Amino acid sequence: MPDVTGVRSASAVGPVVGRLVVVGLGLIGGSLAAALRERGACREAIGVVLREDSARKALELGVVDRVVPSLEAIAGELGADDVIFIAVPTLAVAEVLAHIRDTVSPDVTITDGASVKGSVQAAAEAVYGTVPPQLVLGHPIAGSERSGVAAANPNLYDQHRVILTPLDNTRPESLSKVRAMWRAVGAEVLDMSVQEHDQVLGATSHLPHAIAYSLVDTLSEDIANPNIFRYAAGGFRDFTRIASSDPVMWHDIMKANRGAVLDSLDLFIDNLTRLRAAIEREDGEYLLGVFTRAKAARDHFTNILSKKAFVTTMTTGKIDYLLQPGGTVKGSIRVPGDKSISHRSIMLGSLAEGVTEVEGFLEGEDALATLQAFRDMGVVIEGPAEGRVKIHGVGLHGLKAPKKPLYIGNSGTTIRLMSGILAGQAFDSEISGDESLAKRPMDRVANPLREMGAVVDTNDGGRPPLKIKGGQALKGIDYALPMASAQVKSCVLLAGLYAEGTTRVTEPAPTRDHTERMLTGFGYDVRKDGAVAELTGGGKLTGTRIEVPADISSATFFMVAASIAPGSDLTLTHVGINPTRIGVINILKAMGGDLTLSNERTVGGEPVADIRVRYAPLKGIHIPEDQVPLAIDEFPALFIAAACAEGETVLTGAEELRVKESDRIQAMADGLTTLGIDARPTPDGIVIQGGTLGGGDVETHHDHRIAMSFAIAALRASQPIRVKDATNVATSFPTFVALAKQTGISLEVIDH
Ligand code: S3P
């Protein structure tokens, strides 16, 4: 396991193989031998080296213990504990296999490092009739443009991946030996099929090498222009490093993986041809589209490499929070932009005519998932850069069919609101998300959409993925929401944009009205009368400017933190205080919290204020049910306030909490119980007795708000708290850790 800093150093692991015999002692073979030797992971490393100078160099550099001139010279010594590693160019593997077949006992495990697996499989079949069980096909995804034994590096495989492509008849002992060998040198070992390996590598490795060689070759043909190389700086250098790789090896790879390389090349040539045409006709929109999509994909890749992924497919490691007990929160902070408004800014901006500029956009995984989904449907979106996003709207009917199912990670708001938009499109679509989203109810949107004439399929029990059929004529409906849900209300209203006639929704209690406000801001006529909101299809949205206020749901963690930690005095600036979102302020005040609002103003149709929170002893209350929808996301944090209050807090009418990112009633009751608080769940709420918080490990069930709630609980705990799996905090509050530390919370991130 990596240490907390993620840095591993070579440490002795003890022998996992007997003798390692490397055939082809270049960069790849030499690095494995050197790495196993340095870690004491093989009893002896032997190089099969023909050329005397290479043999001398290998010994001088300490890459191997000894060298032999041929396989035959060592074959008789080898047994079941030993491994032969074939690290010759791809097309030379067949010849080596023929030598092995004739001289080496079948007990000996054989593996290889060739970049193409199909051709090695074919070579083994040609030599042996069928791939022998002792042969484990493998490919270390590591290398350098340098080659030869002098480039051997004992750390080459550390934290790199090795792909093994075992076959049905591969001998299990050989497979585990090869796996253990690669793990011993610090590599992560993955299994794949031969076909999948060759396709993936064809696209991600072989294609870029072909392009790099071709680009340098193209430029060097222009010999009349000596300036080309003289002035070729950053871009040329970054793009073409791999054109210095070993030509023989790459000539082999292109031939060996011909089919997959040709498929990838065709796709690339097609894309390049379209790019050329766009440059020719000066189509800036097309160019921006390609460049912004590519930049997002490349940044995303950088995030994977640095473990700062932004959507779940990209989330690699898990993190925990370790909190020390006690402390005080002080200062003035602005939490990131409102999640609900950020989602809607992308959706409506995309469907508008003209450009929409957004400021204060939340760069959290959920809102980024929405942004990516609209990019996948052909919308050009610049940014986000420091909260600024520029959306080149395509109009209500300008979205294009996505090439693959839309993946929206953890985001319930994205799937529910987008289903309304997708129901009105001419194309079919599919939306899916992560493990937590896969459990969340979607019938609540599928049912009204079906009433409108949409064709929506769900998984069993009305769960994601959603499959939505395009080309349906929608009609307006009069819909009484069965539950107080802004997501369902918004879904129906967004589908209403595409419906014939008027769509009317009536809610059982007020829920957040950002959709209605923002539609009005985009120039759409939305009529509101008490619990009813209605609009008529067939209009249009016009691009606008949006300033996203700080998210009151994120500010909540700090409001509760300051309320429970004696001596605290914290100001939260520019917080959205839309009347449909201020339940948390009302509830904390009713519990005796000391909160003062100042600098109240309206920004882009949404009210905002600065909120100063000072410590005050809290008392338990029966939370008024009319506050529940107005504080729906804030209850996990409010339960922490209740645990620190004097007396009993009772929540009722909040069964919706059971179908959020986790069952928040159960998850909070379990965590509070671990900390020594009497917290009894009820079907639609909870009863919490205020008390003294101890410490311990709490589970988050992948829920961002559960994680942040227990992080602030530490301010009043008597022992450290470990919040297990806080990875999803990045969905809504990517700067939580930094702000928590800045205000005085003692929080350490533990990286798995
Ligand atoms: C949201 C509505 C609420 C809330 C969610 C965001 C929205 O969900 O919990 O975090 O942006 O419309 P419900 O509509 O399911 O109550």
XYZ file of N, CA, C and O and ligand atoms in Angstrom, residues 338-341 343-344 412-413 416-417 440 444 483-490 511-512 514-515 553 581 629 632-633 656 659-661 664 704-705, ligand 1:
160
model
N -23.461 27.885 -5.732
C -24.626 27.047 -5.463
C -24.727 25.915 -6.501
O -24.679 26.151 -7.712
N -24.906 24.716 -5.988
C -24.934 23.539 -6.870
C -26.185 23.556 -7.747
O -26.108 23.366 -8.964
N -27.334 23.798 -7.140
C -28.584 23.772 -7.918
C -28.554 24.817 -9.028
O -28.968 24.554 -10.165
N -28.057 26.006 -8.707
C -28.044 27.085 -9.712
C -26.983 26.784 -10.775
O -27.187 27.043 -11.965
N -26.005 23.814 -11.903
C -26.584 22.842 -12.845
C -27.486 23.552 -13.853
O -27.406 23.340 -15.055
N -28.391 24.364 -13.309
C -29.399 24.995 -14.170
C -28.766 25.983 -15.139
O -29.262 26.179 -16.247
N -27.965 13.325 -8.704
C -29.408 13.148 -8.830
C -30.050 14.320 -9.558
O -30.974 14.148 -10.369
N -29.577 15.522 -9.297
C -30.174 16.699 -9.952
C -29.982 16.604 -11.464
O -30.901 16.885 -12.239
N -32.363 13.862 -13.017
C -33.798 14.159 -12.958
C -34.151 15.356 -13.840
O -35.135 15.313 -14.573
N -33.352 16.416 -13.789
C -33.683 17.573 -14.617
C -33.459 17.253 -16.100
O -34.258 17.606 -16.962
N -31.269 5.202 -6.630
C -32.218 6.283 -6.323
C -33.466 6.217 -7.210
O -33.406 5.830 -8.370
N -40.412 8.883 -9.988
C -40.979 10.200 -9.706
C -40.854 11.153 -10.893
O -41.651 12.068 -11.030
N -44.802 14.545 -4.037
C -43.880 14.864 -2.933
C -43.304 16.255 -3.192
O -43.319 16.730 -4.328
N -42.814 16.881 -2.121
C -42.216 18.214 -2.296
C -40.827 18.024 -2.885
O -39.871 17.766 -2.166
N -40.722 18.114 -4.199
C -39.426 17.900 -4.845
C -39.193 18.912 -5.953
O -39.910 18.940 -6.955
N -38.145 19.705 -5.777
C -37.795 20.694 -6.797
C -37.268 20.010 -8.047
O -37.394 20.534 -9.153
N -36.684 18.842 -7.863
C -36.155 18.145 -9.036
C -37.281 17.679 -9.936
O -37.222 17.820 -11.159
N -38.333 17.141 -9.330
C -39.451 16.659 -10.137
C -40.172 17.855 -10.781
O -40.495 17.843 -11.975
N -40.392 18.891 -9.985
C -41.040 20.105 -10.517
C -40.251 20.625 -11.722
O -40.816 20.916 -12.784
N -38.922 20.686 -11.566
C -38.082 21.233 -12.641
C -38.117 20.337 -13.865
O -38.168 20.819 -15.003
N -40.828 24.413 -2.642
C -39.473 23.862 -2.801
C -38.655 24.871 -3.593
O -39.221 25.818 -4.161
N -37.355 24.645 -3.673
C -36.489 25.652 -4.313
C -37.011 25.999 -5.699
O -37.444 25.115 -6.460
N -35.352 27.778 -8.213
C -34.307 28.315 -9.099
C -34.659 28.129 -10.573
O -34.312 28.962 -11.396
N -35.335 27.025 -10.895
C -35.672 26.795 -12.308
C -36.607 27.891 -12.796
O -36.381 28.488 -13.868
N -26.192 25.513 1.122
C -26.059 24.129 1.617
C -24.617 23.846 2.033
O -24.372 23.096 2.982
N -34.789 28.314 0.423
C -33.589 27.580 0.850
C -33.164 27.896 2.288
O -32.146 27.382 2.738
N -38.861 21.014 3.576
C -38.376 21.164 2.197
C -37.401 22.339 2.047
O -36.586 22.351 1.134
N -33.922 20.796 3.123
C -33.862 19.355 2.856
C -32.428 18.803 2.819
O -32.177 17.695 3.276
N -31.483 19.588 2.292
C -30.110 19.070 2.209
C -29.303 19.358 3.475
O -28.159 18.923 3.596
N -38.227 11.907 2.784
C -37.398 12.117 1.589
C -35.905 11.925 1.888
O -35.124 11.590 1.006
N -34.063 8.806 0.707
C -33.709 8.510 -0.690
C -32.775 9.572 -1.278
O -32.827 9.866 -2.459
N -31.935 10.131 -0.455
C -30.921 11.060 -0.962
C -29.688 10.253 -1.373
O -29.781 9.044 -1.585
N -28.504 10.892 -1.419
C -27.298 10.185 -1.845
C -27.057 8.944 -0.989
O -26.367 8.006 -1.390
N -30.153 9.117 4.617
C -29.482 10.050 5.534
C -29.977 9.928 6.976
O -29.262 10.297 7.903
N -21.551 12.788 0.402
C -20.742 13.977 0.705
C -21.202 14.708 1.958
O -20.396 15.126 2.794
N -22.521 14.825 2.113
C -23.006 15.634 3.244
C -22.850 14.896 4.588
O -22.701 15.524 5.626
C -32.332 19.876 -5.768
C -33.476 19.517 -5.134
C -33.512 18.702 -3.926
C -32.142 18.645 -3.255
C -31.036 18.407 -4.233
C -30.994 19.508 -5.269
C -32.416 20.694 -6.997
O -33.876 17.378 -4.282
O -32.125 17.645 -2.276
O -29.786 18.387 -3.563
O -31.386 21.259 -7.417
O -33.517 20.792 -7.558
P -35.430 16.920 -4.342
O -36.054 17.663 -5.420
O -35.364 15.444 -4.610
O -35.977 17.230 -2.996
